[in-house]
Amino acid sequence: MAATRETAAAVRDVEQYKYGFVTDIESDMAPLGLNEGIIRFISAKKGEPEWMLEWRLKAYRYWLTLTDEEPAWAKLKFPKIDFQASHYYAAPKQAPALTSLDEVDPKLLETYKKLGIPLLEQQILAGVAVDAVFDSVSVATTYKKKLQELGVIFAPFSEAVHKHPELVKKYLGSVVPYSDNFYATLNSAVFTDGSFVYIPKGLRCPMELSTYFRINERNTGQFERTLIIADEGSYVSYLEGCTAPQRDENQLHAAVVELVALDNAEIKYSTVQNWYPGDADGKGGIYNFVTKRGACRGKNSKIMWTQVETGSAITWKYPSCILQGDNSVGEFYSVAITNNRQQADTGTKMIHLGRNTRSKIISKGISAGHADNTYRGLVRIGVKADRARNYTQCDSLLIGSTCGAHTVPYIENRNPTALTEHEATTSKISEDQLFYCRQRGMSQEEAVSLIVNGFCRDVLQTLPMEFAVEAQKLVGISLEGSVG
Amino acid sequence: MALLEIKNLHASVAGKAILKGITLALEPGTVHAIMGPNGTGKSTLSNVIAGREGYDVTEGEVLLDGKNVLAMSADERARAGIFLAFQYPVEIPGVTTSAFLKTALNAKRRAEGKTEVDAMEFLKLVKAKTAALGMPYDMIKRALNVGFSGGEKKRAEVLQMTLLEPRLAILDETDSGLDIDALKVVSEGVNSLRAPDRAFLVITHYQRLLDYIVPDHVHVLAHGRIAASGGKELAVELEAEGYAKYLDAAA
């Protein structure tokens, strides 16, 4: 496996978190803190129509009633967040309305190049269209024209608000309402950018769509919002990646992702989350509180979530599926790696409402150092979900003896014809396995990377080809120094 | 110069002395068999040579081509050409035999300053090796040792050995858990690897294996020492008379 070797090489060559640099670029920022004025400021910066501002304000006013109602049920420990200590808008200063990628600030192009995401189309990954979000704004979207010809809308969210208000109005908040939970409500009030995707009826989108999120400014939160609509009989595969500079203070990331799959449509959503995890002593790192939910609204529709979570000091994230349409399918594949002092509480919810709905959950948690890794999941089968089926498999791998793995599965079944299965294992990388690999000439790092990649294989295989290799490398790098 | 030289080797596990002064020299091209009853230190000897943790070498030396093996980590020893065929090959779920073999092969090639083999070259190489060993090629698509029968596990060890072309191959009770057909296949594989620049250390309980892998020298290990050495006829004698006289003599 070439990836394991490259991992070891990467570990030797670079410091553990190689995306920790800061781009020196002048920013346009909102004043510190959060109040109605800030929300009007954000809305004005984006030149939003009145209805959008009203929606934000409605969310903000609701959020004010939620004081001290941050969800406390997750197995996560962190100091109370001061929501007045962040900037809620930061954008690189640049003349607006770019007509082509050539006009993007070279510093930004350089940043994305360093991150391995070339934005100039001649250098770009073949068959992958990229939307690059830098702090609060989208700075570039590639292959826009080609996609347009097919009827695909792939645009920064703020642009979609202007150009496709009917679609945004119809679907925004229809899967994750503004009142859903503390962080989703905050996001609804202050969200800045993100991607908007619409796939027209019957189209199998010929390229992967991808958004690359980058937090750059100090003391800013990133609150992006992504909305993907797959119209009847369409298919789309979408991938997001995330990185942030290495800083001593914690930064907040509270995103919302909504997916809507209509009759016979399929959405495949993959995430490689590599926000800065903090240092070995747990200083700094991103607080990642994300609400992701997909609605299989139409019959025979399918939503598949794949996530590789290696970054962030704290991960609080449960990409879920609401299986409304008869025969609809929800799948969740997850690899969550925590090392040092990282904490992850992640899993999914599969809500079966329609008949013959099926869901599958494969979760692989890897914990090393002093980290805690929790799988939390809910399988709910409604009264009308005749013959619904769920299969859940949760495997935890421990490296060393100071980390924790926890599994908290809930099953609520209200239909006697439904069938649910749950399997769980917890294991350790054994001395025998390590010695066996080393006796065949592999270094300790190579051996750990190989064993962990094997453990995650079922999940990594579901990633689009272009990103599977990247993810394999990341798995090795994020566990560097975890053994011996 | 001997390929492997063991000089007055003493080793203990958790404070208990197991090896009490072993001296042995393996010339290139030779096969040495170490025989002895359970609990006399046979596996300790192979683990100490391979560099497994948990063994304390309290005295003595191990030299491979004149180089101090004891100063190297387990993976350095492997890359220097020491191969241990395990008595109980370890299962690694999710890691295909093919991925494992390729990672190991390339680790060794890198250490030797050679270019790594790519996927195509590798598959060609493995195809040839499995065919030569009479093994089903599909085996390499399965997770390493997971669900393998005893015979398949040992064959996989031989396949690894064939690919890694070691200077010194240690076979630790390779015959345990094998029926006669599997034993033949494994032995043929080992015999095909006998070469003028390679040495074998075959550790076994029974003479049976030595009917197939015929040794140049046989040593009896008893109470952590070499109690007797001889030619292949010593193995036959042991089979007839048992280990009792060596155990009594050494004790």
PDB file of C-alpha atoms in Angstrom, chain A residues 37 54 99 128 135 165 191 200 218 227 229 244 265 361 371 391 400 421 433:
ATOM      1  CA  GLY A  37     -26.664  44.963  14.477  1.00  0.00           C
ATOM      2  CA  GLU A  54     -36.021  38.420   8.341  1.00  0.00           C
ATOM      3  CA  THR A  99     -15.990  37.402 -13.714  1.00  0.00           C
ATOM      4  CA  VAL A 128     -13.986  17.638  -9.642  1.00  0.00           C
ATOM      5  CA  ASP A 135     -13.531  32.423   6.354  1.00  0.00           C
ATOM      6  CA  PRO A 165     -34.488  32.798  -4.362  1.00  0.00           C
ATOM      7  CA  PHE A 191     -24.339  31.952   8.570  1.00  0.00           C
ATOM      8  CA  PRO A 200     -32.054  18.939 -12.209  1.00  0.00           C
ATOM      9  CA  ARG A 218      -8.026  34.899  14.265  1.00  0.00           C
ATOM     10  CA  LEU A 227     -28.005  23.104   0.873  1.00  0.00           C
ATOM     11  CA  ILE A 229     -31.271  19.454  -3.637  1.00  0.00           C
ATOM     12  CA  ALA A 244      -7.567  25.887   9.732  1.00  0.00           C
ATOM     13  CA  ALA A 265     -32.712  10.665  -6.415  1.00  0.00           C
ATOM     14  CA  ILE A 361     -24.577   2.456   9.894  1.00  0.00           C
ATOM     15  CA  ALA A 371      -8.544  11.170  23.723  1.00  0.00           C
ATOM     16  CA  TYR A 391     -28.110  -2.688  10.361  1.00  0.00           C
ATOM     17  CA  GLY A 400      -2.555   2.674  24.279  1.00  0.00           C
ATOM     18  CA  GLU A 421     -29.531  -5.327  14.088  1.00  0.00           C
ATOM     19  CA  GLN A 433       0.263  -7.307  15.469  1.00  0.00           C
TER      20      GLN A 433
END
